[in-house]
Short mmCIF file of C-alpha atoms and ligand atoms in Angstrom, two decimals:
data_model
loop_
_atom_site.label_atom_id
_atom_site.label_comp_id
_atom_site.label_asym_id
_atom_site.label_seq_id
_atom_site.Cartn_x
_atom_site.Cartn_y
_atom_site.Cartn_z
CA UNK A 1 32.65 107.47 -1.79
CA UNK A 2 31.33 110.22 -3.93
CA UNK A 3 28.80 109.37 -6.67
CA UNK A 4 30.77 109.36 -9.86
CA UNK A 5 28.38 109.36 -12.80
CA UNK A 6 30.67 110.28 -15.78
CA UNK A 7 29.05 108.56 -18.91
CA UNK A 8 28.27 109.16 -22.45
CA UNK A 9 25.32 108.26 -24.63
CA UNK A 10 23.08 104.99 -23.93
CA UNK A 11 24.00 102.20 -26.17
CA UNK A 12 21.66 99.53 -25.19
CA UNK A 13 18.98 98.81 -22.55
CA UNK A 14 18.51 95.09 -21.64
CA UNK A 15 16.29 93.34 -19.23
CA UNK A 16 18.46 94.00 -16.07
CA UNK A 17 21.00 96.38 -17.28
CA UNK A 18 21.59 99.51 -19.26
CA UNK A 19 24.98 100.19 -21.07
CA UNK A 20 26.26 103.62 -21.65
CA UNK A 21 29.45 104.78 -23.42
CA UNK A 22 32.21 105.54 -21.10
CA UNK A 23 34.04 108.82 -21.16
CA UNK A 24 37.37 107.14 -22.11
CA UNK A 25 37.65 105.33 -25.36
CA UNK A 26 37.07 101.46 -25.10
CA UNK A 27 35.03 101.72 -21.89
CA UNK A 28 31.37 101.23 -21.04
CA UNK A 29 29.31 102.03 -18.05
CA UNK A 30 27.31 99.10 -17.00
CA UNK A 31 24.13 100.24 -15.03
CA UNK A 32 22.20 97.60 -12.87
CA UNK A 33 18.34 98.10 -12.69
CA UNK A 34 15.81 96.61 -10.33
CA UNK A 35 13.83 95.08 -13.19
CA UNK A 36 13.46 91.38 -13.09
CA UNK A 37 12.36 89.13 -15.77
CA UNK A 38 11.93 85.33 -16.28
CA UNK A 39 11.01 82.76 -18.79
CA UNK A 40 12.18 84.84 -21.64
CA UNK A 41 10.64 87.95 -20.30
CA UNK A 42 7.06 86.44 -20.14
CA UNK A 43 7.26 87.22 -16.48
CA UNK A 44 8.23 90.75 -15.38
CA UNK A 45 8.51 92.60 -11.97
CA UNK A 46 10.71 94.90 -9.93
CA UNK A 47 12.85 93.84 -7.03
CA UNK A 48 13.67 97.03 -5.10
CA UNK A 49 17.30 97.37 -4.31
CA UNK A 50 18.47 94.29 -6.63
CA UNK A 51 20.51 96.47 -8.88
CA UNK A 52 22.62 97.92 -6.03
CA UNK A 53 23.27 94.43 -4.68
CA UNK A 54 23.98 92.99 -7.98
CA UNK A 55 26.41 95.67 -8.87
CA UNK A 56 28.30 94.97 -5.62
CA UNK A 57 28.28 91.09 -5.75
CA UNK A 58 29.46 91.44 -9.50
CA UNK A 59 32.38 93.84 -8.37
CA UNK A 60 33.23 91.38 -5.55
CA UNK A 61 33.19 88.38 -7.83
CA UNK A 62 35.08 89.85 -10.75
CA UNK A 63 37.94 91.24 -8.46
CA UNK A 64 38.48 87.82 -6.93
CA UNK A 65 38.48 86.21 -10.34
CA UNK A 66 41.11 88.69 -11.46
CA UNK A 67 43.09 87.60 -8.45
CA UNK A 68 43.24 84.09 -9.55
CA UNK A 69 44.31 85.13 -13.00
CA UNK A 70 40.93 85.22 -14.95
CA UNK A 71 40.96 88.24 -17.25
CA UNK A 72 37.55 90.19 -16.92
CA UNK A 73 36.17 93.24 -18.23
CA UNK A 74 35.60 94.92 -14.87
CA UNK A 75 37.55 98.21 -14.39
CA UNK A 76 36.05 99.99 -11.36
CA UNK A 77 32.79 100.37 -9.46
CA UNK A 78 31.63 104.00 -9.99
CA UNK A 79 28.70 104.19 -7.59
CA UNK A 80 25.72 102.15 -6.22
CA UNK A 81 24.36 101.15 -9.40
CA UNK A 82 27.24 101.53 -12.05
CA UNK A 83 30.45 100.01 -12.93
CA UNK A 84 33.04 100.91 -15.47
CA UNK A 85 33.93 97.96 -17.71
CA UNK A 86 36.07 97.43 -20.89
CA UNK A 87 34.21 97.51 -24.22
CA UNK A 88 34.37 94.01 -25.76
CA UNK A 89 32.85 92.21 -28.85
CA UNK A 90 30.49 89.86 -26.99
CA UNK A 91 30.50 86.25 -28.12
CA UNK A 92 26.84 85.67 -28.65
CA UNK A 93 26.86 82.47 -26.46
CA UNK A 94 25.45 81.86 -22.96
CA UNK A 95 27.95 79.62 -21.28
CA UNK A 96 26.09 77.63 -18.72
CA UNK A 97 27.81 75.58 -15.97
CA UNK A 98 25.97 73.06 -13.96
CA UNK A 99 27.15 71.21 -10.87
CA UNK A 100 23.63 70.07 -9.68
CA UNK A 101 20.56 69.42 -11.96
CA UNK A 102 18.10 72.15 -11.80
CA UNK A 103 15.95 74.57 -14.01
CA UNK A 104 15.66 73.80 -17.71
CA UNK A 105 18.07 70.73 -17.40
CA UNK A 106 15.67 69.09 -14.97
CA UNK A 107 12.69 69.85 -17.16
CA UNK A 108 14.34 69.02 -20.56
CA UNK A 109 15.67 65.61 -19.47
CA UNK A 110 12.89 64.66 -16.81
CA UNK A 111 15.39 64.68 -14.01
CA UNK A 112 14.88 65.37 -10.43
CA UNK A 113 16.14 68.83 -9.28
CA UNK A 114 18.95 68.30 -6.79
CA UNK A 115 20.71 65.33 -8.52
CA UNK A 116 24.62 66.07 -8.20
CA UNK A 117 26.33 65.63 -11.54
CA UNK A 118 29.33 63.25 -11.66
CA UNK A 119 31.34 66.14 -13.09
CA UNK A 120 30.54 69.76 -13.88
CA UNK A 121 28.74 70.17 -17.23
CA UNK A 122 29.39 73.12 -19.55
CA UNK A 123 26.47 73.77 -21.82
CA UNK A 124 26.01 76.57 -24.48
CA UNK A 125 23.08 78.34 -25.75
CA UNK A 126 22.62 80.93 -28.55
CA UNK A 127 22.23 84.44 -26.88
CA UNK A 128 19.00 85.39 -28.71
CA UNK A 129 15.80 86.13 -26.62
CA UNK A 130 13.56 85.99 -29.77
CA UNK A 131 14.57 82.39 -30.14
CA UNK A 132 14.54 81.70 -26.35
CA UNK A 133 18.19 81.10 -26.11
CA UNK A 134 18.29 77.72 -27.85
CA UNK A 135 20.73 75.06 -26.67
CA UNK A 136 23.73 74.42 -29.03
CA UNK A 137 26.16 71.79 -29.66
CA UNK A 138 29.92 72.50 -29.94
CA UNK A 139 29.40 71.58 -33.55
CA UNK A 140 26.91 74.37 -34.13
CA UNK A 141 29.29 76.86 -32.77
CA UNK A 142 32.06 75.83 -35.05
CA UNK A 143 29.89 75.30 -38.16
CA UNK A 144 28.29 78.66 -37.63
CA UNK A 145 31.56 80.35 -36.65
CA UNK A 146 30.22 81.75 -33.43
CA UNK A 147 33.44 80.89 -31.92
CA UNK A 148 36.57 78.94 -33.19
CA UNK A 149 38.26 75.80 -31.87
CA UNK A 150 40.98 77.87 -29.91
CA UNK A 151 38.33 80.16 -28.38
CA UNK A 152 36.13 77.23 -27.48
CA UNK A 153 39.04 75.52 -25.74
CA UNK A 154 39.89 78.61 -23.84
CA UNK A 155 36.36 79.15 -22.82
CA UNK A 156 36.21 75.53 -21.42
CA UNK A 157 39.53 76.12 -19.50
CA UNK A 158 38.49 79.52 -18.13
CA UNK A 159 34.91 78.24 -17.29
CA UNK A 160 36.20 75.30 -15.28
CA UNK A 161 38.71 77.42 -13.30
CA UNK A 162 35.98 79.92 -12.46
CA UNK A 163 33.57 77.14 -11.28
CA UNK A 164 36.37 75.45 -9.10
CA UNK A 165 37.00 78.80 -7.54
CA UNK A 166 33.43 80.11 -7.07
CA UNK A 167 32.19 76.71 -5.76
CA UNK A 168 34.83 76.95 -3.03
CA UNK A 169 34.21 80.45 -2.49
CA UNK A 170 30.51 80.02 -1.78
CA UNK A 171 30.96 76.65 -0.04
CA UNK A 172 33.04 78.66 2.58
CA UNK A 173 30.06 80.70 3.30
CA UNK A 174 27.64 77.92 3.55
CA UNK A 175 26.25 78.14 0.01
CA UNK A 176 26.06 75.54 -2.70
CA UNK A 177 26.77 77.05 -6.28
CA UNK A 178 24.32 74.91 -8.23
CA UNK A 179 24.63 76.44 -11.73
CA UNK A 180 25.40 79.80 -13.45
CA UNK A 181 25.58 81.62 -16.71
CA UNK A 182 28.75 83.37 -18.10
CA UNK A 183 29.36 85.54 -21.19
CA UNK A 184 32.82 86.09 -22.79
CA UNK A 185 33.91 88.79 -25.04
CA UNK A 186 36.82 89.62 -27.44
CA UNK A 187 39.11 92.58 -26.20
CA UNK A 188 40.91 94.05 -29.22
CA UNK A 189 44.33 95.68 -29.17
CA UNK A 190 44.38 99.42 -29.84
CA UNK A 191 45.41 98.75 -33.53
CA UNK A 192 42.81 95.90 -33.89
CA UNK A 193 45.66 93.52 -34.77
CA UNK A 194 44.70 90.91 -32.14
CA UNK A 195 42.46 90.15 -29.18
CA UNK A 196 42.30 88.31 -26.04
CA UNK A 197 39.16 86.67 -24.62
CA UNK A 198 37.96 87.99 -21.20
CA UNK A 199 34.98 87.38 -18.99
CA UNK A 200 32.22 90.03 -19.48
CA UNK A 201 28.62 90.69 -18.36
CA UNK A 202 27.93 90.09 -14.69
CA UNK A 203 27.89 87.46 -11.89
CA UNK A 204 25.02 87.82 -9.44
CA UNK A 205 22.07 85.85 -8.01
CA UNK A 206 20.24 86.82 -11.24
CA UNK A 207 22.31 84.54 -13.32
CA UNK A 208 23.20 81.73 -10.97
CA UNK A 209 21.47 79.31 -8.58
CA UNK A 210 22.53 79.32 -4.97
CA UNK A 211 21.27 77.02 -2.32
CA UNK A 212 21.80 77.32 1.47
CA UNK A 213 24.08 74.24 2.24
CA UNK A 214 22.20 73.35 5.44
CA UNK A 215 18.56 74.11 4.69
CA UNK A 216 18.47 74.01 0.78
CA UNK A 217 16.91 77.40 0.71
CA UNK A 218 17.07 79.40 -2.50
CA UNK A 219 19.13 82.41 -2.43
CA UNK A 220 18.60 83.49 -6.14
CA UNK A 221 16.32 84.48 -8.90
CA UNK A 222 14.37 81.19 -8.52
CA UNK A 223 12.65 83.00 -5.73
CA UNK A 224 11.13 85.51 -8.18
CA UNK A 225 10.69 82.73 -11.10
CA UNK A 226 8.71 80.55 -8.66
CA UNK A 227 6.81 83.35 -6.68
CA UNK A 228 8.56 82.35 -3.43
CA UNK A 229 8.77 85.93 -2.14
CA UNK A 230 11.79 87.34 -0.09
CA UNK A 231 13.84 87.95 -3.20
CA UNK A 232 15.75 91.20 -1.91
CA UNK A 233 16.29 89.48 1.49
CA UNK A 234 17.86 86.36 -0.32
CA UNK A 235 20.04 88.62 -2.42
CA UNK A 236 21.09 90.59 0.76
CA UNK A 237 21.89 87.31 2.48
CA UNK A 238 24.35 86.27 -0.26
CA UNK A 239 26.03 89.69 -0.05
CA UNK A 240 26.05 89.53 3.86
CA UNK A 241 27.73 86.12 3.98
CA UNK A 242 30.34 87.24 1.44
CA UNK A 243 31.24 90.20 3.48
CA UNK A 244 29.96 92.80 1.08
CA UNK A 245 28.85 96.23 2.50
CA UNK A 246 25.38 97.14 1.17
CA UNK A 247 25.51 100.67 2.72
CA UNK A 248 24.07 102.80 -0.10
CA UNK A 249 25.30 106.04 -1.47
CA UNK A 250 22.01 106.86 -3.00
P1 5GP B 301 18.37 77.27 -16.81
O1 5GP B 301 18.90 76.72 -18.17
O2 5GP B 301 18.25 76.17 -15.83
O3 5GP B 301 17.22 78.27 -16.80
O4 5GP B 301 19.56 78.39 -16.20
C1 5GP B 301 20.80 77.79 -15.91
C2 5GP B 301 21.62 78.81 -15.08
O5 5GP B 301 21.93 79.80 -16.05
C3 5GP B 301 20.65 79.44 -14.03
O6 5GP B 301 21.59 79.86 -12.99
C4 5GP B 301 20.23 80.83 -14.58
O7 5GP B 301 19.99 81.89 -13.82
C5 5GP B 301 21.36 81.13 -15.63
N1 5GP B 301 20.74 81.66 -17.07
C6 5GP B 301 20.21 80.92 -17.91
N2 5GP B 301 19.86 81.63 -19.05
C7 5GP B 301 19.97 83.05 -18.57
C8 5GP B 301 19.65 84.34 -19.11
O8 5GP B 301 19.15 84.45 -20.29
N3 5GP B 301 19.76 85.43 -18.23
C9 5GP B 301 20.40 85.22 -17.10
N4 5GP B 301 20.66 86.36 -16.26
N5 5GP B 301 20.76 83.98 -16.55
C10 5GP B 301 20.50 82.96 -17.18
#
């Protein structure tokens, strides 16, 4: 595939991605960087090749979610590090799904990592780095009008469907989907008369926890957070098991 790089002005640079205006109205080019941050950017580093892997894993996950009827912002992968997506109004919530206790949930509640939850848990936090993405109750979301009742109920439905599908997909390649973070956006009609909620952002080992089903080995960003080493090898292993080609065009 030739390297397509048609894009407009830079709109935003985040911790792991850069967003550019797309050449068609209503589109954005999402560029995946090798930069890695953890603990609200207190720890910073580079994982060489991570951006390429995350671009391709995100493409794979979004295409498969579309196949089961989840609307997503994904349009097309443009090259190794970039994908074309629909421009949406991001709902400022991090939607976190947990199947197994880990990370901040273990810390906050004094629980052992690895405890299987009786049923999947959906948590919300405010997407605000300066505040450290604080946990929110549904009542906060409604009272502050971050999303309305109808949107919340759609977010719950879609998130459960995504979790059911992805747990099965990863289990099929010997990986436990422990937890992950999603973001949703409002995609407006051309005349701004209405909108639909769609899945936005990315899905990669940067925003989920993946444990090898047999050995428990971590195959996600916890390798970086906890100084375990072998980050890129772990991300590559996830791609390999999913059958994603990492042959680069760079
Ligand atoms: P925890 O709350 O345990 O830190 O994270 C739960 C899950 O959501 C993990 O899979 C983690 O990678 C993901 N997650 C939570 N907050 C963020 C965030 O600000 N950025 C990214 N990329 N992932 C997050």
